[in-house]
mmCIF file of C-alpha atoms in Angstrom:
data_model
loop_
_atom_site.group_PDB
_atom_site.id
_atom_site.type_symbol
_atom_site.label_atom_id
_atom_site.label_comp_id
_atom_site.label_asym_id
_atom_site.label_seq_id
_atom_site.Cartn_x
_atom_site.Cartn_y
_atom_site.Cartn_z
ATOM 1 C CA MET A 1 0.000 0.000 0.000
ATOM 2 C CA SER A 2 1.443 3.343 -1.062
ATOM 3 C CA VAL A 3 0.964 6.155 1.451
ATOM 4 C CA ALA A 4 1.489 9.881 1.039
ATOM 5 C CA ALA A 5 1.764 12.101 4.104
ATOM 6 C CA VAL A 6 0.059 15.427 3.347
ATOM 7 C CA VAL A 7 1.082 18.386 5.497
ATOM 8 C CA VAL A 8 -0.576 21.798 5.148
ATOM 9 C CA SER A 9 1.542 24.680 6.421
ATOM 10 C CA TYR A 10 1.317 28.415 6.924
ATOM 11 C CA ASN A 11 3.982 30.540 8.642
ATOM 12 C CA ARG A 12 5.056 28.080 11.353
ATOM 13 C CA VAL A 13 8.530 27.158 10.206
ATOM 14 C CA ASP A 14 9.781 25.744 13.525
ATOM 15 C CA LEU A 15 6.699 23.559 14.026
ATOM 16 C CA LEU A 16 6.885 22.438 10.405
ATOM 17 C CA ARG A 17 10.493 21.311 10.862
ATOM 18 C CA LYS A 18 9.431 19.274 13.908
ATOM 19 C CA CYS A 19 6.513 17.717 12.020
ATOM 20 C CA LEU A 20 8.603 16.701 9.014
ATOM 21 C CA SER A 21 11.330 15.269 11.244
ATOM 22 C CA ALA A 22 8.732 13.153 13.057
ATOM 23 C CA LEU A 23 7.395 11.882 9.732
ATOM 24 C CA GLN A 24 10.845 10.869 8.559
ATOM 25 C CA SER A 25 11.495 9.103 11.874
ATOM 26 C CA GLN A 26 8.558 6.713 11.490
ATOM 27 C CA ASP A 27 9.498 3.024 11.350
ATOM 28 C CA ARG A 28 7.038 2.685 8.471
ATOM 29 C CA GLN A 29 7.821 5.857 6.564
ATOM 30 C CA PRO A 30 5.417 7.467 4.100
ATOM 31 C CA ASP A 31 6.204 6.681 0.478
ATOM 32 C CA GLU A 32 6.005 10.410 -0.217
ATOM 33 C CA ILE A 33 5.651 13.533 1.889
ATOM 34 C CA ILE A 34 3.628 16.261 0.186
ATOM 35 C CA LEU A 35 3.887 19.733 1.682
ATOM 36 C CA VAL A 36 1.162 22.180 0.701
ATOM 37 C CA ASP A 37 2.378 25.661 1.609
ATOM 38 C CA ASN A 38 -0.362 28.268 1.909
ATOM 39 C CA GLY A 39 1.736 31.297 0.958
ATOM 40 C CA SER A 40 4.096 31.328 3.952
ATOM 41 C CA THR A 41 6.309 34.398 4.340
ATOM 42 C CA ASP A 42 8.559 33.089 7.132
ATOM 43 C CA GLY A 43 10.993 31.088 5.011
ATOM 44 C CA SER A 44 9.177 27.776 5.420
ATOM 45 C CA VAL A 45 9.559 26.700 1.798
ATOM 46 C CA ALA A 46 13.267 27.591 1.693
ATOM 47 C CA MET A 47 13.822 25.641 4.914
ATOM 48 C CA VAL A 48 12.096 22.549 3.529
ATOM 49 C CA ARG A 49 14.017 22.646 0.265
ATOM 50 C CA GLU A 50 17.300 22.969 2.127
ATOM 51 C CA GLU A 51 16.730 20.567 5.045
ATOM 52 C CA PHE A 52 14.186 18.138 3.557
ATOM 53 C CA PRO A 53 14.985 18.033 -0.181
ATOM 54 C CA GLU A 54 13.079 14.767 -0.662
ATOM 55 C CA VAL A 55 9.765 16.387 0.355
ATOM 56 C CA SER A 56 7.446 17.297 -2.534
ATOM 57 C CA VAL A 57 6.533 20.970 -2.183
ATOM 58 C CA PHE A 58 3.435 22.576 -3.673
ATOM 59 C CA GLU A 59 2.972 26.307 -3.196
ATOM 60 C CA THR A 60 -0.600 27.566 -3.429
ATOM 61 C CA GLY A 61 0.600 31.172 -3.665
ATOM 62 C CA ALA A 62 -2.037 32.377 -1.200
ATOM 63 C CA ASN A 63 -3.536 31.463 2.148
ATOM 64 C CA LEU A 64 -6.385 29.112 1.206
ATOM 65 C CA GLY A 65 -6.989 28.027 4.778
ATOM 66 C CA GLY A 66 -6.753 24.455 5.952
ATOM 67 C CA ALA A 67 -9.715 23.468 3.771
ATOM 68 C CA GLY A 68 -8.149 24.711 0.537
ATOM 69 C CA GLY A 69 -4.753 23.321 1.478
ATOM 70 C CA PHE A 70 -6.067 19.824 2.132
ATOM 71 C CA ALA A 71 -8.149 19.905 -1.042
ATOM 72 C CA TRP A 72 -4.930 20.541 -2.967
ATOM 73 C CA GLY A 73 -3.020 17.927 -0.962
ATOM 74 C CA ILE A 74 -5.563 15.183 -1.612
ATOM 75 C CA GLU A 75 -5.697 16.229 -5.270
ATOM 76 C CA HIS A 76 -1.931 15.712 -5.586
ATOM 77 C CA ALA A 77 -1.934 12.431 -3.627
ATOM 78 C CA ILE A 78 -4.634 10.961 -5.880
ATOM 79 C CA ALA A 79 -2.852 12.164 -9.029
ATOM 80 C CA ALA A 80 0.401 10.564 -7.821
ATOM 81 C CA GLY A 81 -1.324 7.180 -7.593
ATOM 82 C CA HIS A 82 -1.118 6.650 -3.825
ATOM 83 C CA ASP A 83 -3.569 4.318 -2.083
ATOM 84 C CA CYS A 84 -3.897 6.379 1.098
ATOM 85 C CA ALA A 85 -3.058 9.825 2.423
ATOM 86 C CA TRP A 86 -2.068 10.656 6.001
ATOM 87 C CA LEU A 87 -3.286 14.189 6.671
ATOM 88 C CA MET A 88 -2.033 16.675 9.255
ATOM 89 C CA ASP A 89 -1.319 20.344 9.941
ATOM 90 C CA ASP A 90 2.197 21.647 10.463
ATOM 91 C CA ASP A 91 1.694 21.848 14.245
ATOM 92 C CA ALA A 92 1.030 18.106 14.512
ATOM 93 C CA GLU A 93 3.766 15.751 15.686
ATOM 94 C CA PRO A 94 3.188 12.063 14.949
ATOM 95 C CA LEU A 95 4.730 10.017 17.740
ATOM 96 C CA PRO A 96 7.123 7.147 16.903
ATOM 97 C CA GLY A 97 5.423 4.122 15.367
ATOM 98 C CA SER A 98 2.193 5.963 14.567
ATOM 99 C CA LEU A 99 1.820 5.262 10.859
ATOM 100 C CA ALA A 100 2.429 1.495 10.856
ATOM 101 C CA PRO A 101 -0.702 0.566 12.898
ATOM 102 C CA LEU A 102 -2.896 2.728 10.660
ATOM 103 C CA VAL A 103 -1.590 1.077 7.505
ATOM 104 C CA LYS A 104 -1.880 -2.403 9.021
ATOM 105 C CA ALA A 105 -5.526 -1.794 9.969
ATOM 106 C CA MET A 106 -6.324 -0.443 6.513
ATOM 107 C CA GLU A 107 -4.665 -3.418 4.824
ATOM 108 C CA SER A 108 -6.181 -6.021 7.179
ATOM 109 C CA ALA A 109 -9.793 -4.917 6.809
ATOM 110 C CA THR A 110 -12.002 -7.141 4.675
ATOM 111 C CA ASP A 111 -14.063 -4.073 3.799
ATOM 112 C CA ARG A 112 -11.672 -1.120 3.790
ATOM 113 C CA PRO A 113 -12.668 1.741 6.128
ATOM 114 C CA GLY A 114 -13.054 5.217 4.699
ATOM 115 C CA PHE A 115 -10.441 6.377 7.170
ATOM 116 C CA VAL A 116 -8.375 5.257 10.146
ATOM 117 C CA THR A 117 -7.294 8.011 12.517
ATOM 118 C CA SER A 118 -4.769 8.394 15.308
ATOM 119 C CA LEU A 119 -5.568 9.185 18.925
ATOM 120 C CA VAL A 120 -4.808 12.901 19.293
ATOM 121 C CA LEU A 121 -2.965 13.892 22.466
ATOM 122 C CA ASN A 122 -2.056 17.295 23.860
ATOM 123 C CA PRO A 123 1.624 18.114 24.525
ATOM 124 C CA GLU A 124 1.219 16.842 28.096
ATOM 125 C CA GLY A 125 0.236 13.403 26.780
ATOM 126 C CA SER A 126 -3.469 13.457 27.679
ATOM 127 C CA PRO A 127 -6.320 13.085 25.161
ATOM 128 C CA ASN A 128 -6.758 16.374 23.317
ATOM 129 C CA SER A 129 -10.124 17.850 24.300
ATOM 130 C CA GLY A 130 -10.472 19.576 20.933
ATOM 131 C CA HIS A 131 -10.102 16.342 18.988
ATOM 132 C CA LEU A 132 -12.205 13.827 20.891
ATOM 133 C CA PRO A 133 -13.640 11.074 18.661
ATOM 134 C CA ASP A 134 -17.197 11.240 17.316
ATOM 135 C CA LEU A 135 -18.240 7.714 18.283
ATOM 136 C CA THR A 136 -20.415 5.697 15.903
ATOM 137 C CA PRO A 137 -23.638 4.422 17.505
ATOM 138 C CA ALA A 138 -24.037 1.464 15.098
ATOM 139 C CA PRO A 139 -23.138 -1.787 16.958
ATOM 140 C CA GLU A 140 -22.110 -3.633 13.793
ATOM 141 C CA LYS A 141 -19.568 -0.940 12.938
ATOM 142 C CA GLN A 142 -18.202 -1.018 16.486
ATOM 143 C CA LEU A 143 -17.737 -4.793 16.253
ATOM 144 C CA THR A 144 -15.950 -4.460 12.909
ATOM 145 C CA ALA A 145 -13.632 -1.765 14.242
ATOM 146 C CA ASN A 146 -13.028 -3.673 17.484
ATOM 147 C CA ALA A 147 -11.854 -6.722 15.518
ATOM 148 C CA LEU A 148 -9.173 -4.468 13.983
ATOM 149 C CA GLY A 149 -8.131 -3.068 17.359
ATOM 150 C CA GLY A 150 -9.984 0.224 17.046
ATOM 151 C CA ILE A 151 -13.134 2.178 17.850
ATOM 152 C CA ALA A 152 -15.676 3.081 15.160
ATOM 153 C CA VAL A 153 -16.061 6.838 14.677
ATOM 154 C CA ASP A 154 -18.186 8.821 12.238
ATOM 155 C CA SER A 155 -15.736 11.657 11.640
ATOM 156 C CA ALA A 156 -12.227 12.824 12.468
ATOM 157 C CA SER A 157 -10.077 15.933 12.292
ATOM 158 C CA PHE A 158 -7.309 16.445 9.770
ATOM 159 C CA VAL A 159 -4.786 15.621 12.508
ATOM 160 C CA GLY A 160 -3.297 12.207 11.774
ATOM 161 C CA VAL A 161 -6.160 10.719 9.767
ATOM 162 C CA LEU A 162 -5.266 8.129 7.114
ATOM 163 C CA ILE A 163 -7.864 8.291 4.333
ATOM 164 C CA ASP A 164 -8.645 5.773 1.605
ATOM 165 C CA LEU A 165 -7.836 7.523 -1.672
ATOM 166 C CA VAL A 166 -9.752 4.927 -3.709
ATOM 167 C CA ALA A 167 -12.926 6.155 -1.990
ATOM 168 C CA ALA A 168 -11.742 9.779 -2.064
ATOM 169 C CA ALA A 169 -11.318 9.654 -5.852
ATOM 170 C CA LYS A 170 -15.040 8.915 -6.206
ATOM 171 C CA MET A 171 -16.331 11.908 -4.279
ATOM 172 C CA PRO A 172 -15.792 15.674 -4.194
ATOM 173 C CA LEU A 173 -12.678 17.006 -2.505
ATOM 174 C CA PRO A 174 -12.930 18.724 0.901
ATOM 175 C CA TYR A 175 -15.004 21.863 0.461
ATOM 176 C CA ALA A 176 -12.290 24.484 0.035
ATOM 177 C CA ASP A 177 -14.778 27.305 0.610
ATOM 178 C CA PHE A 178 -15.002 26.323 4.304
ATOM 179 C CA PHE A 179 -11.516 27.897 4.634
ATOM 180 C CA ILE A 180 -11.201 26.916 8.320
ATOM 181 C CA TRP A 181 -13.210 24.790 10.752
ATOM 182 C CA PHE A 182 -15.442 21.745 10.176
ATOM 183 C CA ASP A 183 -14.169 20.941 6.677
ATOM 184 C CA ASP A 184 -12.486 17.869 8.172
ATOM 185 C CA ALA A 185 -15.587 16.708 10.065
ATOM 186 C CA GLU A 186 -17.744 17.090 6.954
ATOM 187 C CA TYR A 187 -15.270 15.331 4.659
ATOM 188 C CA THR A 188 -14.491 12.358 6.890
ATOM 189 C CA ARG A 189 -18.179 11.858 7.578
ATOM 190 C CA ARG A 190 -18.650 11.451 3.838
ATOM 191 C CA LEU A 191 -15.809 8.927 3.744
ATOM 192 C CA SER A 192 -17.342 6.835 6.534
ATOM 193 C CA SER A 193 -20.992 7.072 5.474
ATOM 194 C CA SER A 194 -20.965 4.070 3.124
ATOM 195 C CA THR A 195 -18.495 1.989 5.148
ATOM 196 C CA PHE A 196 -17.035 2.984 8.539
ATOM 197 C CA GLY A 197 -14.347 5.123 10.110
ATOM 198 C CA MET A 198 -12.057 4.046 12.906
ATOM 199 C CA MET A 199 -9.857 5.543 15.616
ATOM 200 C CA LEU A 200 -6.839 3.429 16.514
ATOM 201 C CA PRO A 201 -5.440 4.066 20.039
ATOM 202 C CA ASP A 202 -2.129 2.369 19.132
ATOM 203 C CA SER A 203 -1.402 5.283 16.784
ATOM 204 C CA ARG A 204 -0.794 8.578 18.574
ATOM 205 C CA ILE A 205 -0.159 12.113 17.438
ATOM 206 C CA SER A 206 0.546 15.209 19.500
ATOM 207 C CA HIS A 207 -1.242 18.476 18.790
ATOM 208 C CA PRO A 208 -1.726 21.680 20.824
ATOM 209 C CA GLU A 209 -5.065 22.216 22.502
ATOM 210 C CA LYS A 210 -7.422 24.606 20.730
ATOM 211 C CA GLN A 211 -7.295 28.179 21.946
ATOM 212 C CA ASN A 212 -10.072 29.583 24.096
ATOM 213 C CA GLN A 213 -12.996 30.511 21.851
ATOM 214 C CA THR A 214 -14.821 32.844 24.259
ATOM 215 C CA ASP A 215 -14.433 35.689 21.757
ATOM 216 C CA MET A 216 -13.873 34.369 18.218
ATOM 217 C CA GLY A 217 -13.777 37.818 16.662
ATOM 218 C CA GLY A 218 -14.019 37.628 12.868
ATOM 219 C CA ARG A 219 -13.690 33.851 12.944
ATOM 220 C CA LEU A 220 -17.223 33.640 14.326
ATOM 221 C CA PHE A 221 -18.349 33.968 10.703
ATOM 222 C CA TYR A 222 -16.651 30.685 9.734
ATOM 223 C CA TYR A 223 -17.840 28.917 12.872
ATOM 224 C CA ILE A 224 -21.506 29.719 12.255
ATOM 225 C CA ARG A 225 -21.550 29.402 8.469
ATOM 226 C CA ASN A 226 -19.580 26.155 8.333
ATOM 227 C CA ASN A 227 -21.599 24.561 11.118
ATOM 228 C CA LEU A 228 -24.744 25.207 9.102
ATOM 229 C CA TRP A 229 -23.128 24.089 5.851
ATOM 230 C CA ARG A 230 -22.045 20.733 7.267
ATOM 231 C CA ARG A 231 -25.527 20.090 8.634
ATOM 232 C CA ARG A 232 -27.090 20.894 5.284
ATOM 233 C CA LEU A 233 -24.558 18.696 3.466
ATOM 234 C CA ASP A 234 -24.854 15.745 5.865
ATOM 235 C CA PRO A 235 -25.803 12.644 3.811
ATOM 236 C CA ALA A 236 -27.594 11.011 6.756
ATOM 237 C CA PRO A 237 -31.413 11.040 6.765
ATOM 238 C CA ARG A 238 -32.870 14.150 8.333
ATOM 239 C CA THR A 239 -34.104 14.017 11.889
ATOM 240 C CA LEU A 240 -35.489 16.775 14.085
ATOM 241 C CA LEU A 241 -32.068 17.221 15.685
ATOM 242 C CA GLN A 242 -30.415 17.555 12.258
ATOM 243 C CA ASN A 243 -32.892 20.071 10.888
ATOM 244 C CA PRO A 244 -30.977 23.090 9.533
ATOM 245 C CA VAL A 245 -33.559 25.486 10.964
ATOM 246 C CA ARG A 246 -32.974 24.052 14.437
ATOM 247 C CA TRP A 247 -29.235 24.391 13.942
ATOM 248 C CA ALA A 248 -29.670 27.975 12.775
ATOM 249 C CA ALA A 249 -31.489 28.710 16.026
ATOM 250 C CA GLY A 250 -28.654 27.078 17.954
ATOM 251 C CA MET A 251 -26.082 29.152 16.090
ATOM 252 C CA ALA A 252 -28.093 32.300 16.804
ATOM 253 C CA VAL A 253 -27.952 31.528 20.521
ATOM 254 C CA LEU A 254 -24.199 30.928 20.274
ATOM 255 C CA ALA A 255 -23.821 34.233 18.441
ATOM 256 C CA LEU A 256 -25.638 36.065 21.241
ATOM 257 C CA ARG A 257 -23.323 34.513 23.821
ATOM 258 C CA GLN A 258 -20.340 35.563 21.734
ATOM 259 C CA GLY A 259 -21.756 39.082 21.614
ATOM 260 C CA LEU A 260 -21.684 39.325 25.406
ATOM 261 C CA ALA A 261 -17.933 38.588 25.377
ATOM 262 C CA ALA A 262 -17.014 40.455 22.192
ATOM 263 C CA GLU A 263 -14.452 43.227 22.429
ATOM 264 C CA ASP A 264 -15.482 44.583 19.018
ATOM 265 C CA ARG A 265 -19.293 44.606 18.846
ATOM 266 C CA ARG A 266 -19.383 45.797 15.232
ATOM 267 C CA LEU A 267 -17.116 42.967 14.123
ATOM 268 C CA TRP A 268 -19.248 40.536 16.124
ATOM 269 C CA LEU A 269 -22.484 41.749 14.513
ATOM 270 C CA ARG A 270 -21.066 41.551 10.976
ATOM 271 C CA SER A 271 -19.592 38.098 11.556
ATOM 272 C CA ALA A 272 -22.709 36.652 13.163
ATOM 273 C CA GLY A 273 -25.132 38.092 10.620
ATOM 274 C CA ARG A 274 -23.046 37.087 7.635
ATOM 275 C CA GLY A 275 -22.457 33.602 9.048
ATOM 276 C CA LEU A 276 -26.173 32.946 9.577
ATOM 277 C CA TYR A 277 -27.078 34.320 6.155
ATOM 278 C CA GLU A 278 -24.454 32.446 4.135
ATOM 279 C CA GLY A 279 -24.909 29.267 6.154
ATOM 280 C CA LEU A 280 -28.590 29.092 5.226
ATOM 281 C CA VAL A 281 -28.694 30.730 1.783
ATOM 282 C CA ARG A 282 -25.392 29.925 0.081
ATOM 283 C CA SER A 283 -23.476 26.687 -0.471
ATOM 284 C CA PRO A 284 -19.799 25.786 -0.935
ATOM 285 C CA ARG A 285 -18.508 24.929 -4.380
ATOM 286 C CA THR A 286 -18.321 21.245 -5.268
ATOM 287 C CA ILE A 287 -14.867 20.410 -6.658
ATOM 288 C CA TRP A 288 -14.100 16.922 -7.962
ATOM 289 C CA PRO A 289 -10.660 15.276 -8.000
ATOM 290 C CA GLY A 290 -8.822 16.370 -11.119
ATOM 291 C CA GLN A 291 -10.485 19.762 -11.438
ATOM 292 C CA LEU A 292 -7.834 21.687 -9.520
ATOM 293 C CA LEU A 293 -4.950 20.266 -11.525
ATOM 294 C CA ALA A 294 -6.914 20.737 -14.744
ATOM 295 C CA LYS A 295 -7.451 24.383 -13.680
ATOM 296 C CA THR A 296 -11.177 24.183 -14.363
ATOM 297 C CA VAL A 297 -11.647 25.498 -10.817
ATOM 298 C CA ARG A 298 -9.477 28.136 -9.178
ATOM 299 C CA LEU A 299 -9.133 28.700 -5.447
ATOM 300 C CA GLY A 300 -8.394 32.012 -3.802
ATOM 301 C CA ASP A 301 -10.122 34.168 -6.423
#
């Protein structure tokens, strides 16, 4: 099985060096490391070309966010003919021996999972509260995952998740228009919907805890809009709890709570209003594998 590690980076040269070193130290090394640089200005690309010349570097030329970066990374991994892609940000540090269990589980499965993901830890070594698994309620999926040494999950973050590129080639890429937040949850849920996803505790990856989100500032726009988008795009049958109108009401309540803590009330009002509007009225572009390389779709315009 051919595996590409896909790392998306933006202006974190020291963390990127640590991430790439950890990838190259794996006992089962990736067959290729693909770096997607989102327009870094801190010398990241020069550092990689000097210290890690074997890494394949793709420069987007602009900050496309994590969503756009991973769309490009998966596009390149599929085009290169890899079977799987191991996705992570530049501030992730895969611990020794993390890739081998993921590959073994993927290869051993009778019915290949859409993804197998690592257990995400914080730098202190405890489970990362911002990346707790979304457990699958289906007993049959839990039994299948348990037989492979894992736990069935419906979705995962782009922090140490090994995705099946055979399945990925048959569906749209991650929605680049999300820019940040929830693009990974939406995409991996699609990957697991027709099969299953799995978290493997034997594979571990370190990642900083998410920052306090009491006042999201301008990022509140992405939080609200993308939450509504992923609910609208969810392939599962609609239930009362999944109704977009109900989720819009929930996002409105969250926006009001954010307003109480906001330092810039005008920024808060613009972000909340725009997020609710675009989340309900607009939709992200659907981009299929091959379209980015064929330049039939352009990101960052």
